[in-house]
PDB file of C-alpha atoms in Angstrom:
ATOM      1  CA  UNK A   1      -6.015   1.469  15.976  1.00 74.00           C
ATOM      2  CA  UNK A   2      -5.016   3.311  12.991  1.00 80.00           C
ATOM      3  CA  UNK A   3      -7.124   5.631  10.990  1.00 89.00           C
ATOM      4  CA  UNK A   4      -5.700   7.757   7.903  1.00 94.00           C
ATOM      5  CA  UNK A   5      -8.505   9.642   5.978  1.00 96.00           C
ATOM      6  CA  UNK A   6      -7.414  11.229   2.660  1.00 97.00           C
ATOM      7  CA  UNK A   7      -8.799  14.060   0.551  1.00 97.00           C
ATOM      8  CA  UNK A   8      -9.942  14.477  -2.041  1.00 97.00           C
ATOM      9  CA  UNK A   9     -11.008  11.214  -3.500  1.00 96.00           C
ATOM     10  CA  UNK A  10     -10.625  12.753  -7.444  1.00 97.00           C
ATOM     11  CA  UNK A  11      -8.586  15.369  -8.364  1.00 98.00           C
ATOM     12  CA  UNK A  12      -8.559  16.979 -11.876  1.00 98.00           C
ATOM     13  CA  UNK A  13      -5.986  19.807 -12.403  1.00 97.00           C
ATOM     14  CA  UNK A  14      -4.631  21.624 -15.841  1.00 97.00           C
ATOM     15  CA  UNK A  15      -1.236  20.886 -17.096  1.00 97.00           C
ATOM     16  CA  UNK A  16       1.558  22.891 -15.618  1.00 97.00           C
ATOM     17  CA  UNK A  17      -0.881  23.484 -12.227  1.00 97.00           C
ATOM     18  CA  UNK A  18      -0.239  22.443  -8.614  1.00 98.00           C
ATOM     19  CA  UNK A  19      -1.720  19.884  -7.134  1.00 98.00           C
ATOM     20  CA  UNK A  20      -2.342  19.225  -3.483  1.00 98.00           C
ATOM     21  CA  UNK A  21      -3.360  15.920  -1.177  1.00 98.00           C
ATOM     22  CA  UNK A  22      -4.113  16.366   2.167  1.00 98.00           C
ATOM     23  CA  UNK A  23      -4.579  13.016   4.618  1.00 98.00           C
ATOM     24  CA  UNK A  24      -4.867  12.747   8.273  1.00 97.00           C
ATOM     25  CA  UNK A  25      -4.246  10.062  10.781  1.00 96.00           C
ATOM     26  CA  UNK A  26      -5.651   9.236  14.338  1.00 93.00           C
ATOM     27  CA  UNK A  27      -2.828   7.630  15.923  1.00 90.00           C
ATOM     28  CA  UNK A  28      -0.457  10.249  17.836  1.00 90.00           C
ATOM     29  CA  UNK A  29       2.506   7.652  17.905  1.00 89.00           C
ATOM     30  CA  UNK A  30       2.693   6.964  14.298  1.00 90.00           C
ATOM     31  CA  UNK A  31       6.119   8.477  12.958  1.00 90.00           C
ATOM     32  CA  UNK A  32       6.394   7.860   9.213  1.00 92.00           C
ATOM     33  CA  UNK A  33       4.754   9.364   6.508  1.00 95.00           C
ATOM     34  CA  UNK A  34       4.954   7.863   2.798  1.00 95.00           C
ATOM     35  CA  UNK A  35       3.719   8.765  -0.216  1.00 97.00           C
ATOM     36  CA  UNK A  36       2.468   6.015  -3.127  1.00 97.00           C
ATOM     37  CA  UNK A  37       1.895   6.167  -7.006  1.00 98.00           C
ATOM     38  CA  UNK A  38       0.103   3.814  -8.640  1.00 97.00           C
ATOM     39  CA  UNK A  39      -0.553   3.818 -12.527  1.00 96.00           C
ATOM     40  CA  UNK A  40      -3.406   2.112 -14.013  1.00 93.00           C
ATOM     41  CA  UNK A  41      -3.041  -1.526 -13.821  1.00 91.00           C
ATOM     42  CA  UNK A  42       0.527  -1.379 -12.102  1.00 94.00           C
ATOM     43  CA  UNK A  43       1.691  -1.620  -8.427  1.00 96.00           C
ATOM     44  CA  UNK A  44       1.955   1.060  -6.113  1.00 96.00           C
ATOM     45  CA  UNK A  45       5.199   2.437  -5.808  1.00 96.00           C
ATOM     46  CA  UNK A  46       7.320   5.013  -3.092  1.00 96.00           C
ATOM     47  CA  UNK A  47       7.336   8.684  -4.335  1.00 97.00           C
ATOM     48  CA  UNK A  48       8.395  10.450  -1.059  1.00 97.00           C
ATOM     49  CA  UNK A  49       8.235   9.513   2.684  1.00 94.00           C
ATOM     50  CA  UNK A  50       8.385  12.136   5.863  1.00 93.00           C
ATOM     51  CA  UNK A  51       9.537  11.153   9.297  1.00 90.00           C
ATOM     52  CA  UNK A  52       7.802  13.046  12.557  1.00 85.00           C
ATOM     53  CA  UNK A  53      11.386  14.681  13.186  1.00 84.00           C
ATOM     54  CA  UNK A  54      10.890  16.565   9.810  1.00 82.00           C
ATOM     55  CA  UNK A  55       8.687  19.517   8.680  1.00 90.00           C
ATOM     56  CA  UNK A  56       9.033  19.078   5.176  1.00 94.00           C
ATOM     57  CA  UNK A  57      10.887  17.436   2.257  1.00 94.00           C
ATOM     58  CA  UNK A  58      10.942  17.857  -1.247  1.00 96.00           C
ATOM     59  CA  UNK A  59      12.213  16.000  -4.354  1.00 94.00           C
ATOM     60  CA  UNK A  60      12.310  17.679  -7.559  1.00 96.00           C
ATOM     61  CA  UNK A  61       8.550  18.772  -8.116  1.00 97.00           C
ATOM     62  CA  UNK A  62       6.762  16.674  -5.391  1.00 98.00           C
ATOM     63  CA  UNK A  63       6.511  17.449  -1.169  1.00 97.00           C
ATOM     64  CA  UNK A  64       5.189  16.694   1.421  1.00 97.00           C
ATOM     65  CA  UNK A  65       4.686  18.465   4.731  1.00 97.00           C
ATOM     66  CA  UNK A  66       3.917  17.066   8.232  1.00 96.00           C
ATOM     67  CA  UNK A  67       1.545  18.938  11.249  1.00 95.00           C
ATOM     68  CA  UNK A  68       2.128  16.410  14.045  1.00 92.00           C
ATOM     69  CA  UNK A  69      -0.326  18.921  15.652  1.00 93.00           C
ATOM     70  CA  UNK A  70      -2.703  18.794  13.708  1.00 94.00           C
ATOM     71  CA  UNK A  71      -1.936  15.197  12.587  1.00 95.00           C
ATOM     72  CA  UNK A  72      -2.051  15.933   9.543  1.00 95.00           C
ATOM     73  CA  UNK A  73       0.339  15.995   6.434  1.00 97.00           C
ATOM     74  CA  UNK A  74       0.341  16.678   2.692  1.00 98.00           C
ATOM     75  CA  UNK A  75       1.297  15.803  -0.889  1.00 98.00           C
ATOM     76  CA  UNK A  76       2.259  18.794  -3.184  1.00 98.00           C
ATOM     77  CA  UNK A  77       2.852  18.170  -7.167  1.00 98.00           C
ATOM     78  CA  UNK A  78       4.229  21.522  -8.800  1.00 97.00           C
ATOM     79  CA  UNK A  79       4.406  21.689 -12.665  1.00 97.00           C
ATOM     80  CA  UNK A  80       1.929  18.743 -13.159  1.00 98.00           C
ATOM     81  CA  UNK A  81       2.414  16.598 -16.167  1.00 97.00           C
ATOM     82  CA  UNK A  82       0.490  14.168 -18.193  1.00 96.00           C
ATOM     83  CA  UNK A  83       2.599  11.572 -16.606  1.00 96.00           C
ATOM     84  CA  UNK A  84       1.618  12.126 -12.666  1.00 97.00           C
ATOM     85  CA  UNK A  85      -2.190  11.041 -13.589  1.00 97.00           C
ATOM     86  CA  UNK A  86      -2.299   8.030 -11.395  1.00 97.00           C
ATOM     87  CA  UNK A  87      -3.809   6.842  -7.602  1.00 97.00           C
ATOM     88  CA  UNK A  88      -2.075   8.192  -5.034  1.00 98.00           C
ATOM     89  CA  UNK A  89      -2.352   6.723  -1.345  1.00 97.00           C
ATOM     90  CA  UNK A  90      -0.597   8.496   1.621  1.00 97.00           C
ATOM     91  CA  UNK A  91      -0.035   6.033   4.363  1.00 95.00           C
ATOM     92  CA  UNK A  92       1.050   6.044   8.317  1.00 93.00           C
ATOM     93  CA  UNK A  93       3.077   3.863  10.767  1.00 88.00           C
ATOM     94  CA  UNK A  94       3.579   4.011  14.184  1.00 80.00           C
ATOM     95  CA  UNK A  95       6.395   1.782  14.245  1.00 69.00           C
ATOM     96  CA  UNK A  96       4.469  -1.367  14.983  1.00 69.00           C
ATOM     97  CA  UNK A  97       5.165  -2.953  11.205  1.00 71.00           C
ATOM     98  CA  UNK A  98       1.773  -1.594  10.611  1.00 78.00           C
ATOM     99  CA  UNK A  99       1.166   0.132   7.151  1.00 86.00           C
ATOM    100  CA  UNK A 100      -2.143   1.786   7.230  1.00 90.00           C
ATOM    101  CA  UNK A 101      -3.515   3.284   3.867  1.00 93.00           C
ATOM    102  CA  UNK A 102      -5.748   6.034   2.727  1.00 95.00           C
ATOM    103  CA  UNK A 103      -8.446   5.720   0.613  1.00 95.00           C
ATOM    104  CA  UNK A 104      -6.500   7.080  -2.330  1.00 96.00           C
ATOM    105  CA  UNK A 105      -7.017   9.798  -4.653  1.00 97.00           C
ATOM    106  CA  UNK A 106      -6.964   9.380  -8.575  1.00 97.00           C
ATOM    107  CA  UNK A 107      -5.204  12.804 -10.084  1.00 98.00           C
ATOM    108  CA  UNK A 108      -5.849  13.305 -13.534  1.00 97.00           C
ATOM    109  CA  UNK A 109      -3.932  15.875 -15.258  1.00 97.00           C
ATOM    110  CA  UNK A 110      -5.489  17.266 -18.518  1.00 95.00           C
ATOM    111  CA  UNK A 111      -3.389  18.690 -21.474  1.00 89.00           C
TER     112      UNK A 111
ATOM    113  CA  UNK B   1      16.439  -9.624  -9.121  1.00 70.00           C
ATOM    114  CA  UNK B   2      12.849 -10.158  -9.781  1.00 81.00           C
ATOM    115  CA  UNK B   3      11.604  -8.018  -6.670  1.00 95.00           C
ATOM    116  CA  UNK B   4       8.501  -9.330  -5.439  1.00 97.00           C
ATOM    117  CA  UNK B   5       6.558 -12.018  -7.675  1.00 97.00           C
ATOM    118  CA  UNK B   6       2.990 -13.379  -6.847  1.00 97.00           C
ATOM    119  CA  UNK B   7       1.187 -16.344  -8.385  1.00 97.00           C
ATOM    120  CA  UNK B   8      -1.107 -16.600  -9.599  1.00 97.00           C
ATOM    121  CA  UNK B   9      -2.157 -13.475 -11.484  1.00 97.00           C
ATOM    122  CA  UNK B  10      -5.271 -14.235 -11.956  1.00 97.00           C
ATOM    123  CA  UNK B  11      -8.070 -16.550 -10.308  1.00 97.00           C
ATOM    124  CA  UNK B  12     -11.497 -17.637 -10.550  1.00 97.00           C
ATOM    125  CA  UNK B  13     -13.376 -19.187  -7.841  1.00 97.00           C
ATOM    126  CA  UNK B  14     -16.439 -20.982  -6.932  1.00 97.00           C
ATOM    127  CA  UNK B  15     -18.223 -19.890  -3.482  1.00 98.00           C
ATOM    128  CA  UNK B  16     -16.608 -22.375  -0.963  1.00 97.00           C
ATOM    129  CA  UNK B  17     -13.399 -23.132  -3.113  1.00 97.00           C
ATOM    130  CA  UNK B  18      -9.821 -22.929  -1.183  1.00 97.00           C
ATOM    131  CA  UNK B  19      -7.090 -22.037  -2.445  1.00 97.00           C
ATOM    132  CA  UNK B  20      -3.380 -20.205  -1.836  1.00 98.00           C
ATOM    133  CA  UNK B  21      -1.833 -17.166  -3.015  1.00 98.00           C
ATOM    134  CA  UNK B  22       1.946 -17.425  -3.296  1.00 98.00           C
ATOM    135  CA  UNK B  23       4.703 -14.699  -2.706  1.00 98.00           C
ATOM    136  CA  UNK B  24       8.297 -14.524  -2.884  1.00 98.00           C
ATOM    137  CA  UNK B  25      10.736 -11.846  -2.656  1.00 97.00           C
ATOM    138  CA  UNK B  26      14.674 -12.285  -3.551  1.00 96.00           C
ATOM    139  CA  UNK B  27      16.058  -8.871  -1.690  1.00 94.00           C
ATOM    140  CA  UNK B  28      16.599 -10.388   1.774  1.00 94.00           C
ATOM    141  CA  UNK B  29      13.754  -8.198   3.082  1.00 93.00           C
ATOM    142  CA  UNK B  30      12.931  -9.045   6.421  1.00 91.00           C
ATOM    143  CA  UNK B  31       8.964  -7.911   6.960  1.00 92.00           C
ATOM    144  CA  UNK B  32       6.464  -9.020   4.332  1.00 94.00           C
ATOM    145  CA  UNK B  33       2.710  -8.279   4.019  1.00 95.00           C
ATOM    146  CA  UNK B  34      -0.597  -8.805   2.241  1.00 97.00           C
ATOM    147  CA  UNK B  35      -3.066  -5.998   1.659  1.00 96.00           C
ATOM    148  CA  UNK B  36      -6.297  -5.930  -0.808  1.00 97.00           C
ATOM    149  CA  UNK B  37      -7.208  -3.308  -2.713  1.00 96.00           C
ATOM    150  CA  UNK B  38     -10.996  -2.881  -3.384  1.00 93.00           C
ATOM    151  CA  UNK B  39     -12.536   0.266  -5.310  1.00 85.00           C
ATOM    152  CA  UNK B  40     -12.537   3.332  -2.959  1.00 82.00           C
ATOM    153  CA  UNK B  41     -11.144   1.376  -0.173  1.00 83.00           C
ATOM    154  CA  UNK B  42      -7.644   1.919  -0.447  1.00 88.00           C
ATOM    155  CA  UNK B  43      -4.813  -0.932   0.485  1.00 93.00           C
ATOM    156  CA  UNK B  44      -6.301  -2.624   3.476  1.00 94.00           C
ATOM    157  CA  UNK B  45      -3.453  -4.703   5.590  1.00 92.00           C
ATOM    158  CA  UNK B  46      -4.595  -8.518   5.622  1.00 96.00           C
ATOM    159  CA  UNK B  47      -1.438 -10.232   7.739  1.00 95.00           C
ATOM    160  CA  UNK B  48       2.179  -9.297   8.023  1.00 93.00           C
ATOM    161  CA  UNK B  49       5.044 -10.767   9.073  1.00 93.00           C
ATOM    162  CA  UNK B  50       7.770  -8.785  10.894  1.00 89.00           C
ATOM    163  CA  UNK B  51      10.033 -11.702  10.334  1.00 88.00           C
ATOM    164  CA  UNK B  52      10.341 -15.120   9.361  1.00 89.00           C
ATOM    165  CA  UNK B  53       8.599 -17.183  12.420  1.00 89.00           C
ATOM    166  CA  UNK B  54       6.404 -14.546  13.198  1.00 92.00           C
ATOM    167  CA  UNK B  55       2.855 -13.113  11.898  1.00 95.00           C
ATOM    168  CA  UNK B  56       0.160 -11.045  12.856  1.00 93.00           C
ATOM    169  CA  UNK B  57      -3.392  -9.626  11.610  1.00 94.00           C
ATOM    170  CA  UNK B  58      -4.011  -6.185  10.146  1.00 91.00           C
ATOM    171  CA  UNK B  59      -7.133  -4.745   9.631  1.00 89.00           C
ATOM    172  CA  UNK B  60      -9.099  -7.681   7.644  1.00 94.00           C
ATOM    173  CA  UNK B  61      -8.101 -10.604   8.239  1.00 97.00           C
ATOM    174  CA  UNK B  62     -11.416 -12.472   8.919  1.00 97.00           C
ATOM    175  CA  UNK B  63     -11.749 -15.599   6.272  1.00 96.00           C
ATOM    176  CA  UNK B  64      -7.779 -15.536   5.740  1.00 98.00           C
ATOM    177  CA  UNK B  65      -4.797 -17.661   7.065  1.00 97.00           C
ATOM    178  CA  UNK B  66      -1.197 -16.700   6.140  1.00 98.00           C
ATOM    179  CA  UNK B  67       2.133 -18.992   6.275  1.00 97.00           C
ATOM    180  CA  UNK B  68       5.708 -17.145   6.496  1.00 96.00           C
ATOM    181  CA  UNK B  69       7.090 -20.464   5.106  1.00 88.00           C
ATOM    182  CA  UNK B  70      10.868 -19.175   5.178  1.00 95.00           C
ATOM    183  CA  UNK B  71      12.250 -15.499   4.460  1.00 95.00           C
ATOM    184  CA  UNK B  72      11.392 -15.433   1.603  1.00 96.00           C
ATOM    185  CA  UNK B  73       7.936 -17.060   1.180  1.00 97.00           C
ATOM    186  CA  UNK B  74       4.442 -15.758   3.025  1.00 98.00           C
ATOM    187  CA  UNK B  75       1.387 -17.169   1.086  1.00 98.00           C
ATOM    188  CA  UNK B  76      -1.930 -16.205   2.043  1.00 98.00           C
ATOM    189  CA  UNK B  77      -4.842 -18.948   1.863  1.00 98.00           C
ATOM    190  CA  UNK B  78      -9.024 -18.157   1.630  1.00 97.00           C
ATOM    191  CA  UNK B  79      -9.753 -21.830   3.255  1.00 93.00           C
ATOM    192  CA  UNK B  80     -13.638 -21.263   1.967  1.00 96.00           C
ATOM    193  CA  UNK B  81     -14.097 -18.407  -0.462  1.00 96.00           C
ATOM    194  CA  UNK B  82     -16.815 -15.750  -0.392  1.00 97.00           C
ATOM    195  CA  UNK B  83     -18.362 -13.144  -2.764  1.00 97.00           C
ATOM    196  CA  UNK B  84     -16.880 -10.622  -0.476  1.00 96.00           C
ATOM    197  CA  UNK B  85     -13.127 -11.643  -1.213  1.00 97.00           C
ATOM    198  CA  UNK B  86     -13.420 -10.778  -4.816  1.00 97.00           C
ATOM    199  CA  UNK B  87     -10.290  -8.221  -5.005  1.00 97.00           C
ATOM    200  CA  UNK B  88      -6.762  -7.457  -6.227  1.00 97.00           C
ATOM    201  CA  UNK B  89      -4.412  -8.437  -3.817  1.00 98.00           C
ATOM    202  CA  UNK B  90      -0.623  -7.209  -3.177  1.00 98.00           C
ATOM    203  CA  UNK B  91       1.604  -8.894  -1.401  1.00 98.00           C
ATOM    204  CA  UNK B  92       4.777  -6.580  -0.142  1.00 96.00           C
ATOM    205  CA  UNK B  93       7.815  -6.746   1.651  1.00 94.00           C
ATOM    206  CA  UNK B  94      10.141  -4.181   3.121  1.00 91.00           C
ATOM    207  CA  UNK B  95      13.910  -4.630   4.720  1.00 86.00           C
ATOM    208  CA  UNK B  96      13.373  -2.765   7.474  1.00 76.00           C
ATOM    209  CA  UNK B  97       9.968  -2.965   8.285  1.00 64.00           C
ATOM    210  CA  UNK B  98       9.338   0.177  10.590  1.00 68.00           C
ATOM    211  CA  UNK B  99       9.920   2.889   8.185  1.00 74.00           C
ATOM    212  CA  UNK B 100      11.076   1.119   5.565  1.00 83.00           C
ATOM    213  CA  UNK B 101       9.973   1.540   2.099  1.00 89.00           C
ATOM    214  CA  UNK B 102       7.583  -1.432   0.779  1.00 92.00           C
ATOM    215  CA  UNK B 103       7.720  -2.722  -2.628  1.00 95.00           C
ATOM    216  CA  UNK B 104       4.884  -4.085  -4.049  1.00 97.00           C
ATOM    217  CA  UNK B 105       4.237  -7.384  -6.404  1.00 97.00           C
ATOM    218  CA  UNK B 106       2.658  -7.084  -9.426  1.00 96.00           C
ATOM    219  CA  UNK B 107      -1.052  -8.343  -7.870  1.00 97.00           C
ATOM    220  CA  UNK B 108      -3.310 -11.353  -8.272  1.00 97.00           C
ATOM    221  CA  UNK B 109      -7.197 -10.357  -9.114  1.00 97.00           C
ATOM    222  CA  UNK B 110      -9.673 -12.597  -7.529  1.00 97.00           C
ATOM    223  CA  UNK B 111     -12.774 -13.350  -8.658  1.00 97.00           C
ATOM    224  CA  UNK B 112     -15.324 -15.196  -6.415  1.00 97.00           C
ATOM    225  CA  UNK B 113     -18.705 -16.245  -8.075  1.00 96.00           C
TER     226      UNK B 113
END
C-alpha cells in the first residue's frame, strides 16, 4: 500500500524566511497531493492541494511542487509569519478514497 | 452549518470498556473517515466510507468496528478498549472523495487506563 514519508519532523525558521517541506510517497498511481495546517489544539485544515497533471501551484505565499519522477513533492512558505507556526502533514491518494498522511512537521517561526 | 461535529470530546476508559464515537456532518458529503492522530505518527486512516452502505479498513483498523448509519452518520466503536488506543481521533468527510478536500471535526481525546 501507501507510504508517504515527510521531512523534516521540526522546523525552526526566522521571521520573514522561507520555509520548505519535502514528503515522498511509494505508490506510483497516487494522483493528488494536499497540503494540511493544524494549530495547536485545532483540526487540520486544507492549505493547498496538487494534482499529478500539474508541476506546481501557488497561493499567495505558500506552493507546492510535484516530481512524479521522483515521487516526490514539496511545501514552500515565503515571508514566514508568526502565524504559520503550526503541524503541517502532506498527504497522497491514488484515487482509491484512501488518504494517507505523513508524519507531520511542526514549523515554528521565531520573531 | 456546523461542518463536522464529534461526540464526545473527551473520554476516559477502563481497559476492556466499549464504547462509540459519534460523527455527523450536515454538507451532503458523500465519503467520510476516521483517522487517529498519535505523537509523531501522523493521521493514520482507521475506516472510511466511500458512501453510505459501504466501508472499508485503512491502515489500523485492528480493535475497531465502524457503522455508516445513514449519510450523514459513521460512528466508530472500540468493542474492548486497550492501552494502545489512547489517542485523539478525527473523524472527516469529503464530497467528492477522490481528490476532494476533507474537513476535519473538532476531535475526541481518548484516554485508556
Amino acid at each position: 500500500g501507501e507510504n508517504v514519508e515527510q521531512h523534516p519532523s521540526t522546523l525552526s525558521v526566522q521571521e520573514g524566511d522561507s520555509a520548505v517541506i519535502k514528503c515522498t510517497y511509494s505508490d506510483s498511481a497516487s494522483n493528488y497531493f494536499p497540503w494540511y495546517k493544524q494549530e495547536l489544539g485545532k483540526r487540520p485544515q486544507l492549505i493547498i492541494d496538487i494534482r499529478s497533471n500539474v508541476g506546481e501551484k501557488k497561493d499567495q505565499r505558500i506552493a507546492v511542487t510535484l516530481n512524479k519522477t521522483a515521487k516526490h513533492f514539496s511545501l514552500h512558505i515565503t515571508e514566514t509569519q508568526p502565524e504559520d507556526s503550526a503541524v503541517y502533514f502532506c498527504a497522497a491518494s491514488s484515487g482509491t478514497y484512501k488518504y494517507i498522511f505523513g508524519t507531520g512537521t511542526r514549523l515554528k517561526v521565531l520573531a | 452549518n456546523a461542518g463536522v461535529t464529534q461526540t464526545p470530546k473527551f473520554q476516559v476508559l477502563k481497559t476492556g470498556q466499549s464504547m462509540t464515537l459519534q460523527c455527523a456532518q450536515d454538507m451532503n458529503h458523500n465519503s467520510m473517515y476516521w483517522y487517529r492522530q498519535d505523537p509523531g505518527m501522523g493521521l493514520r486512516l482507521i475506516y472510511y466510507s466511500a458512501s453510505e452502505g459501504t466501508t472499508d479498513k485503512g491502515e489500523v483498523p485492528n480493535g475497531y468496528n465502524v457503522s455508516r448509519l445513514n449519510k450523514r452518520e459513521f460512528s466508530l466503536r472500540l468493542e474492548s478498549a486497550a492501552p494502545s488506543q489512547t489517542s485523539v481521533y478525527f473523524c472527516a468527510s469529503s464530497l467528492e472523495g477522490v481528490g476532494g478536500e476533507l474537513f476535519f471535526g473538532e476531535g475526541s481525546r481518548l484516554t485508556v487506563l
